[in-house]
Amino acid sequence: MAHSSDAPHQPVRASVAAFVGTMVEWYDFYVYGTAAALVFGRLFFPQVDGFYGTLAAFGTFAVGFLARPLGGAVFGHVGDRVGRKTSLIITLFMMGLVTTLIGLLPTYATIGVWAPVLLVALRFVQGIAVGGEWGGAVLMAGEHAPSRDRRTFFASFAQLGSPAGLILSMLMFKLVTTLPEADFLAWGWRVPFLFSAVMLVIGLAIRLGVQESPDFLAEQRRRAQAAKAAQPPLWEVLRGAPGLLAVATCANVLGIAGFYFTNTFMIAYATTYLKIDRALILDCLLLVSIMQFLITPLSAYVAERVGVHRFLVATAAISILTPYAMFTLVDRGTLTGITLGVGLAVAGLGAFYAVIAGYVSDSFPTRIRYTGISMAYQLSGAVFGGITPIVGTILAQQAGGAWWPLAMLFSLIAAISLVSVLALRRAHARQVAASAA
């Protein structure tokens, strides 16, 4: 157990650990998404070219999302019963190991059909790991906050790991895409995956230095004094709070599906239909990711001042309108046009994403909080996040590259989150009042 003199430093340590840990996890996840858009179709599904090859590669991308609810259930149980810290150490190790193995995986040309089979299997395990990671990182940062009214800001450090991971993945792919095409296909694409082993060591070293969440320790003491045995947290969530789980799931849609729309599907759209060089689109997304990184803590700070609920409603409403400006600018095919267009969309959804984690976590009681927010986030990823690049690819193909159906898809994503945040308000207020009593 850490000395009491460490206690004042724990909020900062927990926030840094949440940031670094989620940065490593999301780096691994985004590296796969970028590779799926750029190279996996040719290396692992060479028997289906063009549109169908890209669709098959995005299908393996979706497998990771389908596995995430399983990870949320398994590691939600560990986090709610054994400890937040234990769960986070396991998920981080799993993610780094699996991503490194993907970088060592033989392609279809070497081992035939076993290549895509192994790729899908590793992607599934990767999805389980990230499914357990997010909820714990949000809680370790938020529950270490010095006061309840600062939780939104501290929880945002876990959200900060997402754009940071994307920036790192983009930088790695920007580096390897400068290689000659033959070298990139032969070994260059593996480098970003193998780099995960280095990041894993750094992430584990930082995360091991954080104490357990104060809220979890208090709940553990309460359970020890209770005469009645506690129900499994997943059963309690599904049986006792199914409506809250459904609304929380839909509230996360903009931050998840919207993000994969702009940062995964847009790579395939721009390179396939606008014939934009892949290096240019990666440069644009890198600039946009840096912007999102900067606005994440700023958004959390502003939300604390104007009211978290009001902030979420405003950013979701704005995001309904931004895709029309985004595609108008992206269609110009210039660095400035693509950066401004995608940047407009990401500004709205990024501000929303920065704040939604703390808001949703405060809607669940401590005893089932890890499981509740993990299942909400991961179900949202499985239902909406994983299929968004697939639906976008199909819509673009059917519309011959016309962007208006794609803009309507993005507006629908934002509208789902807007309605859900409005519905979540009562449950959030009720739980905050109960915790304060």
Short mmCIF file of C-alpha atoms in Angstrom, two decimals, residues 49-415:
data_model
loop_
_atom_site.label_atom_id
_atom_site.label_comp_id
_atom_site.label_asym_id
_atom_site.label_seq_id
_atom_site.Cartn_x
_atom_site.Cartn_y
_atom_site.Cartn_z
CA ASP A 49 -9.85 -6.82 -55.45
CA GLY A 50 -10.99 -3.21 -55.19
CA PHE A 51 -14.33 -2.56 -53.48
CA TYR A 52 -14.77 -6.11 -52.17
CA GLY A 53 -11.21 -6.32 -50.88
CA THR A 54 -11.68 -3.08 -48.93
CA LEU A 55 -15.02 -4.36 -47.65
CA ALA A 56 -13.39 -7.61 -46.48
CA ALA A 57 -10.62 -5.68 -44.70
CA PHE A 58 -13.20 -3.47 -42.97
CA GLY A 59 -15.02 -6.67 -42.04
CA THR A 60 -11.99 -7.76 -39.99
CA PHE A 61 -11.96 -4.23 -38.52
CA ALA A 62 -15.58 -4.73 -37.41
CA VAL A 63 -14.68 -8.03 -35.70
CA GLY A 64 -12.78 -6.04 -33.09
CA PHE A 65 -15.93 -4.08 -32.29
CA LEU A 66 -18.04 -7.21 -32.03
CA ALA A 67 -15.58 -8.57 -29.45
CA ARG A 68 -15.59 -5.41 -27.35
CA PRO A 69 -18.84 -6.09 -25.42
CA LEU A 70 -17.34 -9.43 -24.32
CA GLY A 71 -14.30 -7.56 -23.06
CA GLY A 72 -16.54 -5.05 -21.32
CA ALA A 73 -18.45 -7.84 -19.56
CA VAL A 74 -15.38 -9.85 -18.51
CA PHE A 75 -13.18 -6.98 -17.40
CA GLY A 76 -16.13 -5.00 -16.06
CA HIS A 77 -16.65 -7.90 -13.64
CA VAL A 78 -12.95 -7.90 -12.75
CA GLY A 79 -12.95 -4.13 -12.30
CA ASP A 80 -16.09 -4.06 -10.14
CA ARG A 81 -15.16 -7.05 -8.01
CA VAL A 82 -11.35 -7.43 -7.97
CA GLY A 83 -10.21 -3.89 -8.73
CA ARG A 84 -9.92 -1.23 -11.44
CA LYS A 85 -6.11 -1.43 -11.44
CA THR A 86 -5.92 -5.21 -11.90
CA SER A 87 -8.25 -5.07 -14.86
CA LEU A 88 -6.28 -2.26 -16.51
CA ILE A 89 -2.93 -4.05 -16.19
CA ILE A 90 -4.32 -7.20 -17.85
CA THR A 91 -6.01 -5.37 -20.74
CA LEU A 92 -2.95 -3.27 -21.51
CA PHE A 93 -0.69 -6.34 -21.64
CA MET A 94 -3.17 -8.22 -23.87
CA MET A 95 -3.47 -5.35 -26.30
CA GLY A 96 0.26 -4.77 -26.71
CA LEU A 97 1.03 -8.47 -27.14
CA VAL A 98 -1.68 -9.09 -29.74
CA THR A 99 -0.77 -6.01 -31.78
CA THR A 100 2.87 -7.09 -31.87
CA LEU A 101 1.79 -10.56 -33.07
CA ILE A 102 -0.22 -8.96 -35.92
CA GLY A 103 3.00 -7.27 -37.01
CA LEU A 104 4.65 -10.71 -37.23
CA LEU A 105 1.76 -12.39 -39.05
CA PRO A 106 2.47 -14.07 -42.43
CA THR A 107 0.32 -12.84 -45.33
CA TYR A 108 -1.96 -14.74 -47.73
CA ALA A 109 0.92 -15.20 -50.16
CA THR A 110 2.84 -17.17 -47.51
CA ILE A 111 0.26 -19.32 -45.70
CA GLY A 112 -2.88 -18.92 -47.78
CA VAL A 113 -6.29 -18.85 -46.12
CA TRP A 114 -4.75 -19.18 -42.63
CA ALA A 115 -3.52 -15.58 -42.93
CA PRO A 116 -6.97 -13.94 -42.82
CA VAL A 117 -8.16 -16.53 -40.27
CA LEU A 118 -5.32 -15.67 -37.88
CA LEU A 119 -5.81 -11.96 -38.56
CA VAL A 120 -9.48 -12.19 -37.57
CA ALA A 121 -8.61 -14.22 -34.44
CA LEU A 122 -6.01 -11.71 -33.27
CA ARG A 123 -8.36 -8.84 -34.04
CA PHE A 124 -11.01 -10.52 -31.88
CA VAL A 125 -8.62 -10.74 -28.92
CA GLN A 126 -7.61 -7.13 -29.53
CA GLY A 127 -11.28 -6.16 -29.33
CA ILE A 128 -11.69 -8.00 -26.01
CA ALA A 129 -8.71 -6.10 -24.56
CA VAL A 130 -9.85 -2.64 -25.62
CA GLY A 131 -13.37 -3.56 -24.49
CA GLY A 132 -12.11 -3.81 -20.93
CA GLU A 133 -9.68 -0.90 -21.08
CA TRP A 134 -11.77 2.20 -21.66
CA GLY A 135 -14.15 1.96 -18.73
CA GLY A 136 -11.38 1.32 -16.22
CA ALA A 137 -9.23 4.19 -17.51
CA VAL A 138 -12.15 6.62 -17.27
CA LEU A 139 -12.94 5.48 -13.73
CA MET A 140 -9.35 5.49 -12.46
CA ALA A 141 -8.97 9.10 -13.60
CA GLY A 142 -12.46 10.31 -12.63
CA GLU A 143 -12.69 8.51 -9.29
CA HIS A 144 -9.30 9.92 -8.25
CA ALA A 145 -10.52 13.49 -8.87
CA PRO A 146 -10.07 15.74 -5.81
CA SER A 147 -13.82 16.54 -5.80
CA ARG A 148 -16.94 15.27 -7.55
CA ASP A 149 -17.41 18.46 -9.58
CA ARG A 150 -13.94 17.97 -11.12
CA ARG A 151 -14.65 14.45 -12.42
CA THR A 152 -15.53 15.57 -15.94
CA PHE A 153 -12.16 17.26 -16.33
CA PHE A 154 -10.10 14.41 -14.84
CA ALA A 155 -12.02 11.73 -16.77
CA SER A 156 -11.23 13.63 -19.97
CA PHE A 157 -7.59 12.54 -19.66
CA ALA A 158 -8.68 9.02 -20.54
CA GLN A 159 -10.42 10.50 -23.59
CA LEU A 160 -7.23 12.36 -24.43
CA GLY A 161 -5.54 9.03 -25.10
CA SER A 162 -7.71 8.46 -28.17
CA PRO A 163 -6.46 11.39 -30.30
CA ALA A 164 -2.93 10.88 -28.94
CA GLY A 165 -3.01 7.25 -30.04
CA LEU A 166 -4.32 8.29 -33.43
CA ILE A 167 -1.58 10.91 -33.81
CA LEU A 168 1.08 8.30 -33.06
CA SER A 169 -0.46 5.80 -35.46
CA MET A 170 -0.67 8.43 -38.21
CA LEU A 171 2.95 9.44 -37.65
CA MET A 172 4.06 5.84 -37.89
CA PHE A 173 2.13 5.27 -41.11
CA LYS A 174 3.30 8.60 -42.50
CA LEU A 175 6.84 7.36 -41.93
CA VAL A 176 6.40 3.96 -43.56
CA THR A 177 4.28 5.18 -46.49
CA THR A 178 7.30 7.16 -47.72
CA LEU A 179 8.89 3.81 -48.55
CA PRO A 180 8.72 2.46 -52.10
CA GLU A 181 5.47 0.57 -52.69
CA ALA A 182 7.19 -2.81 -52.80
CA ASP A 183 8.98 -2.23 -49.49
CA PHE A 184 5.81 -0.91 -47.84
CA LEU A 185 3.89 -4.04 -48.83
CA ALA A 186 6.78 -6.38 -47.99
CA TRP A 187 7.66 -5.13 -44.50
CA GLY A 188 6.93 -1.43 -44.00
CA TRP A 189 3.34 -1.92 -42.84
CA ARG A 190 4.60 -4.16 -40.00
CA VAL A 191 6.67 -1.46 -38.29
CA PRO A 192 3.74 0.40 -36.63
CA PHE A 193 2.49 -2.90 -35.18
CA LEU A 194 5.89 -3.96 -33.84
CA PHE A 195 6.40 -0.55 -32.23
CA SER A 196 3.54 -1.47 -29.90
CA ALA A 197 5.94 -3.65 -27.89
CA VAL A 198 7.94 -0.56 -26.90
CA MET A 199 4.83 1.37 -25.93
CA LEU A 200 3.55 -1.58 -23.88
CA VAL A 201 6.59 -1.47 -21.60
CA ILE A 202 6.19 2.29 -21.05
CA GLY A 203 2.47 2.01 -20.38
CA LEU A 204 2.84 -0.80 -17.84
CA ALA A 205 5.61 1.03 -15.97
CA ILE A 206 3.40 4.09 -15.50
CA ARG A 207 0.18 2.25 -14.72
CA LEU A 208 1.77 0.06 -12.01
CA GLY A 209 2.53 3.20 -9.97
CA VAL A 210 -1.13 4.19 -9.45
CA GLN A 211 -3.12 3.25 -6.35
CA GLU A 212 -6.56 1.65 -6.51
CA SER A 213 -9.59 3.92 -7.01
CA PRO A 214 -10.90 5.45 -3.73
CA ASP A 215 -14.50 4.83 -4.81
CA PHE A 216 -13.77 1.15 -5.42
CA LEU A 217 -12.05 0.78 -2.03
CA ALA A 218 -15.04 2.38 -0.30
CA GLU A 219 -17.44 0.08 -2.17
CA GLN A 220 -15.26 -2.92 -1.26
CA ARG A 221 -15.55 -2.02 2.43
CA ARG A 222 -19.31 -1.60 2.10
CA ARG A 223 -19.64 -5.06 0.48
CA ALA A 224 -17.56 -6.63 3.24
CA GLN A 225 -20.02 -5.30 5.83
CA ALA A 226 -23.14 -6.28 3.89
CA ALA A 227 -24.90 -9.46 4.95
CA LYS A 228 -26.32 -10.25 1.50
CA ALA A 229 -24.07 -11.55 -1.24
CA ALA A 230 -23.73 -9.18 -4.16
CA GLN A 231 -25.08 -10.16 -7.57
CA PRO A 232 -22.68 -10.36 -10.53
CA PRO A 233 -22.38 -6.79 -11.86
CA LEU A 234 -23.35 -7.75 -15.42
CA TRP A 235 -26.54 -9.42 -14.19
CA GLU A 236 -27.36 -6.40 -12.07
CA VAL A 237 -26.87 -4.06 -15.04
CA LEU A 238 -28.95 -6.18 -17.45
CA ARG A 239 -31.71 -6.97 -14.96
CA GLY A 240 -31.83 -3.81 -12.88
CA ALA A 241 -30.90 -1.05 -15.32
CA PRO A 242 -31.59 -2.16 -18.92
CA GLY A 243 -33.13 1.19 -19.87
CA LEU A 244 -30.16 3.11 -18.51
CA LEU A 245 -27.79 0.79 -20.37
CA ALA A 246 -29.67 1.32 -23.65
CA VAL A 247 -29.71 5.11 -23.35
CA ALA A 248 -26.04 5.23 -22.28
CA THR A 249 -25.14 3.01 -25.24
CA CYS A 250 -26.83 5.35 -27.71
CA ALA A 251 -25.38 8.45 -26.03
CA ASN A 252 -21.87 7.23 -26.97
CA VAL A 253 -22.65 6.83 -30.69
CA LEU A 254 -21.35 10.21 -31.88
CA GLY A 255 -18.02 9.84 -30.11
CA ILE A 256 -17.48 6.34 -31.50
CA ALA A 257 -19.20 5.95 -34.86
CA GLY A 258 -18.56 9.58 -35.82
CA PHE A 259 -14.89 9.17 -35.04
CA TYR A 260 -14.47 6.06 -37.18
CA PHE A 261 -16.41 7.79 -39.94
CA THR A 262 -13.92 10.68 -40.10
CA ASN A 263 -10.73 8.80 -39.26
CA THR A 264 -11.17 5.39 -40.91
CA PHE A 265 -13.86 5.50 -43.58
CA MET A 266 -12.72 8.91 -44.92
CA ILE A 267 -9.31 7.41 -45.79
CA ALA A 268 -10.95 4.86 -48.07
CA TYR A 269 -13.45 7.41 -49.47
CA ALA A 270 -10.79 10.00 -50.30
CA THR A 271 -8.35 7.55 -51.87
CA THR A 272 -10.98 5.54 -53.81
CA TYR A 273 -13.49 8.12 -55.04
CA LEU A 274 -11.56 11.40 -54.98
CA LYS A 275 -8.28 9.74 -56.09
CA ILE A 276 -6.41 11.62 -53.37
CA ASP A 277 -2.92 10.39 -52.58
CA ARG A 278 -2.87 8.36 -49.37
CA ALA A 279 0.05 10.44 -48.00
CA LEU A 280 -2.06 13.61 -48.40
CA ILE A 281 -5.10 12.22 -46.58
CA LEU A 282 -2.87 10.93 -43.77
CA ASP A 283 -1.30 14.40 -43.46
CA CYS A 284 -4.77 15.92 -43.16
CA LEU A 285 -5.94 13.44 -40.55
CA LEU A 286 -2.74 13.98 -38.58
CA LEU A 287 -3.43 17.72 -38.39
CA VAL A 288 -7.03 17.04 -37.40
CA SER A 289 -5.93 14.61 -34.69
CA ILE A 290 -3.59 17.22 -33.21
CA MET A 291 -6.53 19.63 -33.15
CA GLN A 292 -8.68 17.07 -31.34
CA PHE A 293 -5.92 16.44 -28.82
CA LEU A 294 -5.81 20.15 -28.01
CA ILE A 295 -9.57 20.66 -27.74
CA THR A 296 -10.16 17.65 -25.44
CA PRO A 297 -9.04 19.22 -22.12
CA LEU A 298 -10.38 22.60 -23.24
CA SER A 299 -13.81 21.04 -23.90
CA ALA A 300 -13.86 19.42 -20.46
CA TYR A 301 -12.90 22.72 -18.84
CA VAL A 302 -15.62 24.66 -20.68
CA ALA A 303 -18.21 21.95 -19.94
CA GLU A 304 -17.52 22.26 -16.21
CA ARG A 305 -18.18 26.02 -16.47
CA VAL A 306 -21.34 26.03 -18.64
CA GLY A 307 -22.82 22.71 -17.48
CA VAL A 308 -21.96 19.27 -18.82
CA HIS A 309 -25.48 18.44 -20.03
CA ARG A 310 -25.87 21.75 -21.86
CA PHE A 311 -22.46 21.33 -23.46
CA LEU A 312 -23.25 17.82 -24.72
CA VAL A 313 -26.58 18.90 -26.20
CA ALA A 314 -24.95 21.83 -28.01
CA THR A 315 -22.07 19.82 -29.50
CA ALA A 316 -24.35 16.98 -30.64
CA ALA A 317 -26.73 19.47 -32.30
CA ILE A 318 -23.85 21.19 -34.09
CA SER A 319 -22.56 17.81 -35.29
CA ILE A 320 -25.82 17.15 -37.12
CA LEU A 321 -24.95 20.02 -39.47
CA THR A 322 -21.18 19.73 -39.88
CA PRO A 323 -20.95 16.81 -42.38
CA TYR A 324 -22.41 18.91 -45.21
CA ALA A 325 -19.64 21.48 -44.83
CA MET A 326 -17.13 18.67 -44.40
CA PHE A 327 -17.86 16.95 -47.73
CA THR A 328 -18.12 20.25 -49.61
CA LEU A 329 -14.59 21.12 -48.49
CA VAL A 330 -13.15 17.60 -48.81
CA ASP A 331 -14.35 17.34 -52.42
CA ARG A 332 -11.90 20.11 -53.33
CA GLY A 333 -9.13 17.54 -52.89
CA THR A 334 -6.61 19.98 -51.37
CA LEU A 335 -4.70 19.71 -48.11
CA THR A 336 -6.43 22.84 -46.82
CA GLY A 337 -9.89 21.75 -47.95
CA ILE A 338 -9.66 18.25 -46.48
CA THR A 339 -8.13 19.48 -43.22
CA LEU A 340 -10.77 22.19 -42.74
CA GLY A 341 -13.63 19.89 -43.75
CA VAL A 342 -12.74 16.94 -41.55
CA GLY A 343 -11.60 19.37 -38.85
CA LEU A 344 -15.07 20.94 -38.66
CA ALA A 345 -16.70 17.56 -38.10
CA VAL A 346 -14.07 16.44 -35.60
CA ALA A 347 -14.33 19.70 -33.63
CA GLY A 348 -17.96 18.93 -32.79
CA LEU A 349 -17.66 15.20 -32.18
CA GLY A 350 -14.29 15.60 -30.41
CA ALA A 351 -15.72 18.11 -27.94
CA PHE A 352 -18.65 15.75 -27.32
CA TYR A 353 -16.33 12.76 -26.89
CA ALA A 354 -14.18 14.60 -24.35
CA VAL A 355 -17.12 15.08 -22.00
CA ILE A 356 -19.50 12.15 -22.52
CA ALA A 357 -17.37 9.63 -20.57
CA GLY A 358 -17.59 11.44 -17.25
CA TYR A 359 -21.29 12.15 -17.75
CA VAL A 360 -22.18 8.53 -18.49
CA SER A 361 -20.01 7.14 -15.67
CA ASP A 362 -21.76 9.36 -13.13
CA SER A 363 -25.09 7.86 -14.21
CA PHE A 364 -24.22 4.42 -12.79
CA PRO A 365 -23.76 3.51 -9.08
CA THR A 366 -20.22 2.62 -7.97
CA ARG A 367 -20.89 -1.09 -7.46
CA ILE A 368 -21.69 -1.64 -11.16
CA ARG A 369 -20.02 1.44 -12.67
CA TYR A 370 -17.13 -0.31 -14.45
CA THR A 371 -19.46 -2.90 -15.99
CA GLY A 372 -22.17 -0.35 -16.79
CA ILE A 373 -20.05 2.17 -18.65
CA SER A 374 -17.93 -0.52 -20.31
CA MET A 375 -20.98 -2.34 -21.67
CA ALA A 376 -22.58 0.94 -22.80
CA TYR A 377 -19.46 2.07 -24.63
CA GLN A 378 -18.59 -1.30 -26.12
CA LEU A 379 -22.13 -2.14 -27.24
CA SER A 380 -22.17 1.23 -28.94
CA GLY A 381 -18.90 0.35 -30.63
CA ALA A 382 -20.14 -3.10 -31.68
CA VAL A 383 -23.49 -1.92 -33.05
CA PHE A 384 -22.53 1.47 -34.49
CA GLY A 385 -18.74 1.87 -34.59
CA GLY A 386 -17.68 -1.30 -36.36
CA ILE A 387 -20.34 -1.17 -39.05
CA THR A 388 -19.97 2.55 -39.86
CA PRO A 389 -17.01 2.13 -42.29
CA ILE A 390 -18.86 -0.82 -43.90
CA VAL A 391 -22.13 1.11 -44.29
CA GLY A 392 -20.20 4.12 -45.60
CA THR A 393 -18.35 1.97 -48.14
CA ILE A 394 -21.63 0.44 -49.38
CA LEU A 395 -23.38 3.84 -49.58
CA ALA A 396 -20.48 5.37 -51.49
CA GLN A 397 -20.47 2.44 -53.93
CA GLN A 398 -24.24 2.59 -54.48
CA ALA A 399 -24.20 6.37 -54.93
CA GLY A 400 -21.24 6.28 -57.30
CA GLY A 401 -19.15 8.36 -54.90
CA ALA A 402 -21.83 11.01 -54.29
CA TRP A 403 -21.44 12.39 -50.78
CA TRP A 404 -24.96 13.40 -49.73
CA PRO A 405 -25.99 9.90 -48.47
CA LEU A 406 -22.78 9.83 -46.42
CA ALA A 407 -23.52 13.24 -44.92
CA MET A 408 -27.00 12.04 -43.97
CA LEU A 409 -25.47 8.98 -42.28
CA PHE A 410 -23.25 11.24 -40.15
CA SER A 411 -26.23 13.45 -39.25
CA LEU A 412 -28.15 10.37 -38.12
CA ILE A 413 -25.23 9.35 -35.90
CA ALA A 414 -25.21 12.78 -34.23
CA ALA A 415 -29.01 12.83 -33.84
#
